[in-house]
PDB file of C-alpha atoms and ligand atoms in Angstrom:
ATOM      1  CA  MET A   1      -9.422  -7.271  -9.220  1.00 36.00           C
ATOM      2  CA  SER A   2     -10.136 -10.910  -8.788  1.00 42.00           C
ATOM      3  CA  THR A   3      -8.083 -12.765 -11.375  1.00 38.00           C
ATOM      4  CA  PRO A   4      -8.487 -16.723 -12.397  1.00 39.00           C
ATOM      5  CA  ILE A   5      -6.127 -18.570  -9.744  1.00 40.00           C
ATOM      6  CA  ASN A   6      -5.065 -22.025  -9.564  1.00 39.00           C
ATOM      7  CA  THR A   7      -8.435 -24.155  -8.719  1.00 49.00           C
ATOM      8  CA  ALA A   8      -5.744 -26.964  -7.738  1.00 59.00           C
ATOM      9  CA  LEU A   9      -7.099 -26.545  -4.245  1.00 75.00           C
ATOM     10  CA  THR A  10      -7.223 -30.093  -2.365  1.00 83.00           C
ATOM     11  CA  TRP A  11     -10.397 -29.329  -0.197  1.00 90.00           C
ATOM     12  CA  HIS A  12     -10.719 -31.691   2.645  1.00 94.00           C
ATOM     13  CA  SER A  13     -12.199 -32.437   6.166  1.00 94.00           C
ATOM     14  CA  GLN A  14      -9.354 -34.072   7.960  1.00 93.00           C
ATOM     15  CA  PRO A  15      -9.207 -32.257  11.304  1.00 91.00           C
ATOM     16  CA  GLN A  16      -5.695 -30.866  12.134  1.00 88.00           C
ATOM     17  CA  SER A  17      -3.558 -31.320  14.940  1.00 86.00           C
ATOM     18  CA  GLU A  18      -4.244 -28.423  16.687  1.00 91.00           C
ATOM     19  CA  PRO A  19      -7.573 -27.963  18.561  1.00 91.00           C
ATOM     20  CA  LEU A  20      -7.509 -23.968  18.173  1.00 91.00           C
ATOM     21  CA  VAL A  21      -7.186 -24.370  13.941  1.00 92.00           C
ATOM     22  CA  ASN A  22      -9.996 -26.756  14.254  1.00 94.00           C
ATOM     23  CA  ASP A  23     -12.281 -24.787  16.613  1.00 96.00           C
ATOM     24  CA  TRP A  24     -12.319 -21.864  14.114  1.00 98.00           C
ATOM     25  CA  LEU A  25     -11.928 -23.882  10.842  1.00 97.00           C
ATOM     26  CA  PHE A  26     -14.610 -26.227  11.671  1.00 97.00           C
ATOM     27  CA  ASN A  27     -17.283 -24.264  14.028  1.00 97.00           C
ATOM     28  CA  GLN A  28     -20.242 -24.570  12.281  1.00 96.00           C
ATOM     29  CA  ASP A  29     -21.861 -21.095  13.775  1.00 96.00           C
ATOM     30  CA  SER A  30     -21.968 -18.118  12.222  1.00 97.00           C
ATOM     31  CA  LEU A  31     -18.375 -16.877  11.849  1.00 98.00           C
ATOM     32  CA  THR A  32     -19.816 -13.098  12.012  1.00 98.00           C
ATOM     33  CA  GLN A  33     -21.174 -13.558  14.974  1.00 97.00           C
ATOM     34  CA  ARG A  34     -18.222 -15.182  16.376  1.00 98.00           C
ATOM     35  CA  LEU A  35     -16.227 -12.246  15.043  1.00 98.00           C
ATOM     36  CA  ILE A  36     -18.316  -9.564  16.500  1.00 98.00           C
ATOM     37  CA  GLN A  37     -18.128 -11.602  20.171  1.00 98.00           C
ATOM     38  CA  LEU A  38     -14.182 -11.652  19.498  1.00 98.00           C
ATOM     39  CA  SER A  39     -13.760  -7.819  18.421  1.00 98.00           C
ATOM     40  CA  HIS A  40     -16.507  -6.720  21.591  1.00 98.00           C
ATOM     41  CA  ASN A  41     -18.600  -5.418  18.742  1.00 98.00           C
ATOM     42  CA  ASN A  42     -15.676  -3.950  16.816  1.00 98.00           C
ATOM     43  CA  PHE A  43     -16.662  -5.825  13.669  1.00 98.00           C
ATOM     44  CA  SER A  44     -17.325  -4.490  10.295  1.00 98.00           C
ATOM     45  CA  VAL A  45     -17.585  -6.034   6.565  1.00 98.00           C
ATOM     46  CA  LEU A  46     -15.566  -4.350   3.902  1.00 96.00           C
ATOM     47  CA  PRO A  47     -16.615  -5.125   0.706  1.00 95.00           C
ATOM     48  CA  LEU A  48     -13.798  -5.448  -1.642  1.00 92.00           C
ATOM     49  CA  ASN A  49     -15.118  -6.749  -5.270  1.00 92.00           C
ATOM     50  CA  GLU A  50     -18.652  -7.552  -6.284  1.00 95.00           C
ATOM     51  CA  GLY A  51     -19.891  -8.433  -9.790  1.00 96.00           C
ATOM     52  CA  TRP A  52     -20.919 -11.240 -12.463  1.00 97.00           C
ATOM     53  CA  GLN A  53     -17.731 -13.618 -13.210  1.00 95.00           C
ATOM     54  CA  ARG A  54     -16.712 -16.596 -14.807  1.00 95.00           C
ATOM     55  CA  LEU A  55     -16.838 -19.049 -11.669  1.00 94.00           C
ATOM     56  CA  ARG A  56     -13.883 -20.950 -10.725  1.00 91.00           C
ATOM     57  CA  ALA A  57     -13.958 -24.692 -11.867  1.00 89.00           C
ATOM     58  CA  ASP A  58     -13.640 -26.058  -7.987  1.00 89.00           C
ATOM     59  CA  GLU A  59     -16.719 -23.548  -7.555  1.00 93.00           C
ATOM     60  CA  CYS A  60     -18.999 -25.020 -10.417  1.00 95.00           C
ATOM     61  CA  ALA A  61     -17.989 -28.285  -9.015  1.00 94.00           C
ATOM     62  CA  ALA A  62     -18.935 -27.772  -5.315  1.00 95.00           C
ATOM     63  CA  LEU A  63     -22.200 -25.832  -6.767  1.00 97.00           C
ATOM     64  CA  GLY A  64     -23.157 -28.707  -9.236  1.00 96.00           C
ATOM     65  CA  CYS A  65     -23.444 -26.116 -11.866  1.00 96.00           C
ATOM     66  CA  PRO A  66     -21.756 -26.314 -15.160  1.00 97.00           C
ATOM     67  CA  GLU A  67     -18.554 -25.649 -15.769  1.00 95.00           C
ATOM     68  CA  GLN A  68     -17.770 -21.776 -16.621  1.00 95.00           C
ATOM     69  CA  SER A  69     -21.001 -20.832 -15.313  1.00 97.00           C
ATOM     70  CA  SER A  70     -21.542 -17.197 -14.727  1.00 98.00           C
ATOM     71  CA  GLY A  71     -22.400 -16.094 -11.281  1.00 97.00           C
ATOM     72  CA  TRP A  72     -21.840 -13.556  -8.949  1.00 97.00           C
ATOM     73  CA  VAL A  73     -18.782 -12.907  -6.425  1.00 95.00           C
ATOM     74  CA  ARG A  74     -18.929 -11.335  -3.637  1.00 96.00           C
ATOM     75  CA  GLU A  75     -15.236 -10.980  -2.192  1.00 93.00           C
ATOM     76  CA  VAL A  76     -15.012  -8.910   1.374  1.00 94.00           C
ATOM     77  CA  PHE A  77     -12.921  -8.348   4.271  1.00 94.00           C
ATOM     78  CA  LEU A  78     -14.342  -9.658   7.559  1.00 97.00           C
ATOM     79  CA  ARG A  79     -12.359  -6.864   9.961  1.00 98.00           C
ATOM     80  CA  GLY A  80     -12.020  -6.822  13.752  1.00 98.00           C
ATOM     81  CA  LYS A  81     -11.124  -3.790  15.253  1.00 97.00           C
ATOM     82  CA  GLN A  82     -10.642  -2.552  11.769  1.00 97.00           C
ATOM     83  CA  GLN A  83      -8.175  -5.131  11.064  1.00 95.00           C
ATOM     84  CA  PRO A  84      -9.019  -7.348   8.078  1.00 93.00           C
ATOM     85  CA  TRP A  85      -9.420 -10.508  10.224  1.00 95.00           C
ATOM     86  CA  VAL A  86     -10.568 -12.959   7.215  1.00 95.00           C
ATOM     87  CA  TYR A  87     -10.772 -12.861   3.343  1.00 91.00           C
ATOM     88  CA  ALA A  88     -14.236 -14.111   2.192  1.00 94.00           C
ATOM     89  CA  ARG A  89     -15.377 -15.209  -1.133  1.00 93.00           C
ATOM     90  CA  SER A  90     -18.877 -16.058  -1.753  1.00 96.00           C
ATOM     91  CA  VAL A  91     -20.351 -17.242  -5.001  1.00 96.00           C
ATOM     92  CA  ALA A  92     -23.715 -18.531  -6.160  1.00 98.00           C
ATOM     93  CA  SER A  93     -24.483 -19.199  -9.951  1.00 97.00           C
ATOM     94  CA  GLN A  94     -26.645 -16.469 -11.782  1.00 97.00           C
ATOM     95  CA  ALA A  95     -28.856 -19.470 -12.853  1.00 96.00           C
ATOM     96  CA  SER A  96     -30.013 -20.222  -9.159  1.00 96.00           C
ATOM     97  CA  LEU A  97     -30.078 -16.976  -8.244  1.00 96.00           C
ATOM     98  CA  GLN A  98     -32.476 -16.006 -11.046  1.00 94.00           C
ATOM     99  CA  GLU A  99     -34.908 -18.473 -10.168  1.00 93.00           C
ATOM    100  CA  SER A 100     -34.682 -17.238  -6.348  1.00 93.00           C
ATOM    101  CA  ASP A 101     -35.337 -13.981  -5.004  1.00 86.00           C
ATOM    102  CA  PHE A 102     -32.152 -13.574  -2.736  1.00 90.00           C
ATOM    103  CA  ASP A 103     -30.694 -10.180  -3.872  1.00 89.00           C
ATOM    104  CA  LEU A 104     -26.695 -11.433  -3.008  1.00 93.00           C
ATOM    105  CA  ALA A 105     -25.621  -7.930  -4.798  1.00 93.00           C
ATOM    106  CA  CYS A 106     -27.491  -5.360  -2.489  1.00 93.00           C
ATOM    107  CA  LEU A 107     -25.574  -6.774   0.831  1.00 95.00           C
ATOM    108  CA  GLY A 108     -23.166  -3.846   0.590  1.00 96.00           C
ATOM    109  CA  THR A 109     -21.310  -3.973   4.251  1.00 98.00           C
ATOM    110  CA  ARG A 110     -24.055  -5.809   5.988  1.00 97.00           C
ATOM    111  CA  SER A 111     -22.784  -9.664   6.513  1.00 97.00           C
ATOM    112  CA  LEU A 112     -24.005 -12.298   4.282  1.00 97.00           C
ATOM    113  CA  GLY A 113     -24.288 -14.330   7.594  1.00 96.00           C
ATOM    114  CA  GLU A 114     -26.999 -12.092   8.958  1.00 93.00           C
ATOM    115  CA  LEU A 115     -29.220 -13.405   6.013  1.00 93.00           C
ATOM    116  CA  LEU A 116     -27.677 -16.981   6.131  1.00 95.00           C
ATOM    117  CA  PHE A 117     -28.098 -17.481   9.640  1.00 94.00           C
ATOM    118  CA  SER A 118     -31.551 -15.483   9.984  1.00 91.00           C
ATOM    119  CA  ASP A 119     -33.319 -17.847   7.806  1.00 83.00           C
ATOM    120  CA  GLN A 120     -33.808 -21.340   8.555  1.00 86.00           C
ATOM    121  CA  ALA A 121     -34.133 -22.503   5.532  1.00 88.00           C
ATOM    122  CA  PHE A 122     -30.502 -22.329   4.962  1.00 95.00           C
ATOM    123  CA  GLU A 123     -29.113 -25.812   4.894  1.00 96.00           C
ATOM    124  CA  ARG A 124     -25.111 -25.850   5.544  1.00 97.00           C
ATOM    125  CA  GLY A 125     -23.183 -28.398   3.799  1.00 97.00           C
ATOM    126  CA  VAL A 126     -20.194 -29.922   5.334  1.00 97.00           C
ATOM    127  CA  ILE A 127     -17.126 -27.521   5.606  1.00 97.00           C
ATOM    128  CA  GLU A 128     -14.260 -28.387   4.036  1.00 96.00           C
ATOM    129  CA  ILE A 129     -10.583 -26.597   4.479  1.00 95.00           C
ATOM    130  CA  CYS A 130      -7.009 -26.472   2.802  1.00 92.00           C
ATOM    131  CA  GLN A 131      -4.260 -24.612   3.292  1.00 88.00           C
ATOM    132  CA  LEU A 132      -3.564 -21.729   0.639  1.00 82.00           C
ATOM    133  CA  THR A 133      -0.091 -21.144  -0.451  1.00 73.00           C
ATOM    134  CA  PRO A 134       1.441 -18.394  -2.236  1.00 62.00           C
ATOM    135  CA  LYS A 135       1.804 -20.148  -5.514  1.00 61.00           C
ATOM    136  CA  ILE A 136      -2.173 -20.895  -5.342  1.00 57.00           C
ATOM    137  CA  LEU A 137      -2.967 -17.632  -4.451  1.00 57.00           C
ATOM    138  CA  PRO A 138      -1.049 -15.148  -6.207  1.00 49.00           C
ATOM    139  CA  ASP A 139      -0.854 -11.746  -4.157  1.00 51.00           C
ATOM    140  CA  THR A 140      -2.982  -9.827  -7.436  1.00 47.00           C
ATOM    141  CA  LEU A 141      -5.983 -11.877  -6.132  1.00 51.00           C
ATOM    142  CA  LEU A 142      -5.676 -11.238  -2.484  1.00 56.00           C
ATOM    143  CA  PRO A 143      -5.301  -7.512  -1.781  1.00 52.00           C
ATOM    144  CA  PHE A 144      -2.945  -7.579   0.753  1.00 57.00           C
ATOM    145  CA  THR A 145       0.331  -8.680   0.676  1.00 59.00           C
ATOM    146  CA  SER A 146       0.386 -11.925   3.362  1.00 61.00           C
ATOM    147  CA  ASP A 147       3.245 -12.459   5.068  1.00 65.00           C
ATOM    148  CA  ALA A 148       2.485 -15.635   6.050  1.00 68.00           C
ATOM    149  CA  SER A 149       3.648 -18.559   4.211  1.00 72.00           C
ATOM    150  CA  THR A 150       0.153 -20.318   3.871  1.00 82.00           C
ATOM    151  CA  LEU A 151      -3.203 -19.455   5.034  1.00 88.00           C
ATOM    152  CA  TRP A 152      -5.913 -21.790   6.365  1.00 92.00           C
ATOM    153  CA  ALA A 153      -9.607 -21.323   4.442  1.00 93.00           C
ATOM    154  CA  ARG A 154     -12.287 -23.263   4.748  1.00 95.00           C
ATOM    155  CA  ARG A 155     -15.466 -23.383   2.771  1.00 96.00           C
ATOM    156  CA  SER A 156     -19.320 -24.561   3.025  1.00 97.00           C
ATOM    157  CA  CYS A 157     -22.431 -24.565   0.923  1.00 98.00           C
ATOM    158  CA  PHE A 158     -25.303 -22.645   2.096  1.00 97.00           C
ATOM    159  CA  SER A 159     -28.611 -23.914   0.016  1.00 97.00           C
ATOM    160  CA  LYS A 160     -31.990 -23.304   0.057  1.00 96.00           C
ATOM    161  CA  GLU A 161     -33.332 -24.744  -3.085  1.00 92.00           C
ATOM    162  CA  PRO A 162     -32.980 -23.855  -5.927  1.00 93.00           C
ATOM    163  CA  LEU A 163     -30.263 -21.531  -4.152  1.00 96.00           C
ATOM    164  CA  LYS A 164     -26.599 -22.439  -3.158  1.00 97.00           C
ATOM    165  CA  ILE A 165     -24.348 -20.217  -2.125  1.00 98.00           C
ATOM    166  CA  LEU A 166     -20.832 -21.397  -1.557  1.00 97.00           C
ATOM    167  CA  VAL A 167     -19.096 -19.334   1.038  1.00 97.00           C
ATOM    168  CA  ALA A 168     -15.111 -19.690   1.321  1.00 94.00           C
ATOM    169  CA  GLU A 169     -12.846 -18.069   4.263  1.00 95.00           C
ATOM    170  CA  ALA A 170      -9.249 -17.567   4.412  1.00 92.00           C
ATOM    171  CA  PHE A 171      -7.975 -16.559   7.749  1.00 94.00           C
ATOM    172  CA  LEU A 172      -5.417 -14.073   7.864  1.00 91.00           C
ATOM    173  CA  PRO A 173      -2.156 -13.738  10.215  1.00 90.00           C
ATOM    174  CA  ALA A 174      -4.140 -10.584  11.650  1.00 93.00           C
ATOM    175  CA  PHE A 175      -6.956 -13.240  13.222  1.00 96.00           C
ATOM    176  CA  TRP A 176      -4.118 -15.587  14.726  1.00 94.00           C
ATOM    177  CA  GLN A 177      -2.052 -12.737  15.931  1.00 94.00           C
ATOM    178  CA  HIS A 178      -4.965 -11.762  17.806  1.00 96.00           C
ATOM    179  CA  LEU A 179      -5.837 -14.554  19.102  1.00 96.00           C
ATOM    180  CA  ALA A 180      -2.118 -15.273  20.358  1.00 94.00           C
ATOM    181  CA  THR A 181      -2.449 -11.668  22.318  1.00 93.00           C
ATOM    182  CA  HIS A 182      -5.890 -12.269  23.483  1.00 90.00           C
ATOM    183  CA  LYS A 183      -6.049 -15.544  25.272  1.00 75.00           C
ATOM    184  CA  HIS A 184      -9.635 -16.610  25.517  1.00 57.00           C
TER     185      HIS A 184
HETATM  186  C1  ISJ B   1     -21.545 -17.242   6.665  1.00 58.98           C
HETATM  187  C2  ISJ B   1     -21.230 -16.174   6.952  1.00 58.98           C
HETATM  188  O1  ISJ B   1     -20.798 -15.043   6.310  1.00 58.98           O
HETATM  189  C3  ISJ B   1     -19.981 -14.257   6.576  1.00 58.98           C
HETATM  190  C4  ISJ B   1     -20.124 -12.920   5.890  1.00 58.98           C
HETATM  191  C5  ISJ B   1     -19.851 -12.622   4.473  1.00 58.98           C
HETATM  192  C6  ISJ B   1     -19.920 -11.735   3.898  1.00 58.98           C
HETATM  193  O2  ISJ B   1     -20.681 -10.746   4.235  1.00 58.98           O
HETATM  194  O3  ISJ B   1     -19.749 -11.451   2.523  1.00 58.98           O
HETATM  195  C7  ISJ B   1     -18.870 -13.861   4.237  1.00 58.98           C
HETATM  196  C8  ISJ B   1     -18.234 -14.794   4.809  1.00 58.98           C
HETATM  197  C9  ISJ B   1     -18.899 -15.423   5.806  1.00 58.98           C
HETATM  198  O4  ISJ B   1     -18.025 -15.726   7.250  1.00 58.98           O
HETATM  199  C10 ISJ B   1     -21.396 -16.097   8.555  1.00 58.98           C
HETATM  200  O5  ISJ B   1     -21.357 -15.304   9.416  1.00 58.98           O
HETATM  201  O6  ISJ B   1     -20.631 -17.265   9.239  1.00 58.98           O
END
């Protein structure tokens, strides 16, 4: 289902004007844990697509691996109250996975965050954000029709030498609607 997408994504770390957006985009804690709390434990991970693929140019650059590298791609929905709240795409190069004992392929419906945040050896790099627009993310990639004109997304690298896992998360309209209707 994944299709090559426009890699002209402009990732940056510039805080935005809305405090609520900044809180969710730049928070360093496990997103899984925050969504478990926000959903009052009604949280689940829905794998959408997993497998070996050629990584995107921006992903290779972020991982520091050669262009056109192959890697394991994991795309999921993080769901709160059975609603897709976040679309996530996590990738790691084949070379680094082969050198490590990290089995990204075995996760299934377990959250990647459970592994990344339980193992103190993983260091998180800078969180970058960008706004995804339909022209960047054709709906062939995002398996849902988003009624938002843009989606806020963030990404960061989790490193535990020699392994680097690039985790990108796009917050979906249903997430912001839940926040708006359940003032916290
Ligand atoms: C990095 C984390 O893991 C989350 C879990 C993911 C998965 O299971 O594929 C993907 C993105 C993350 O939001 C986290 O919980 O912060």
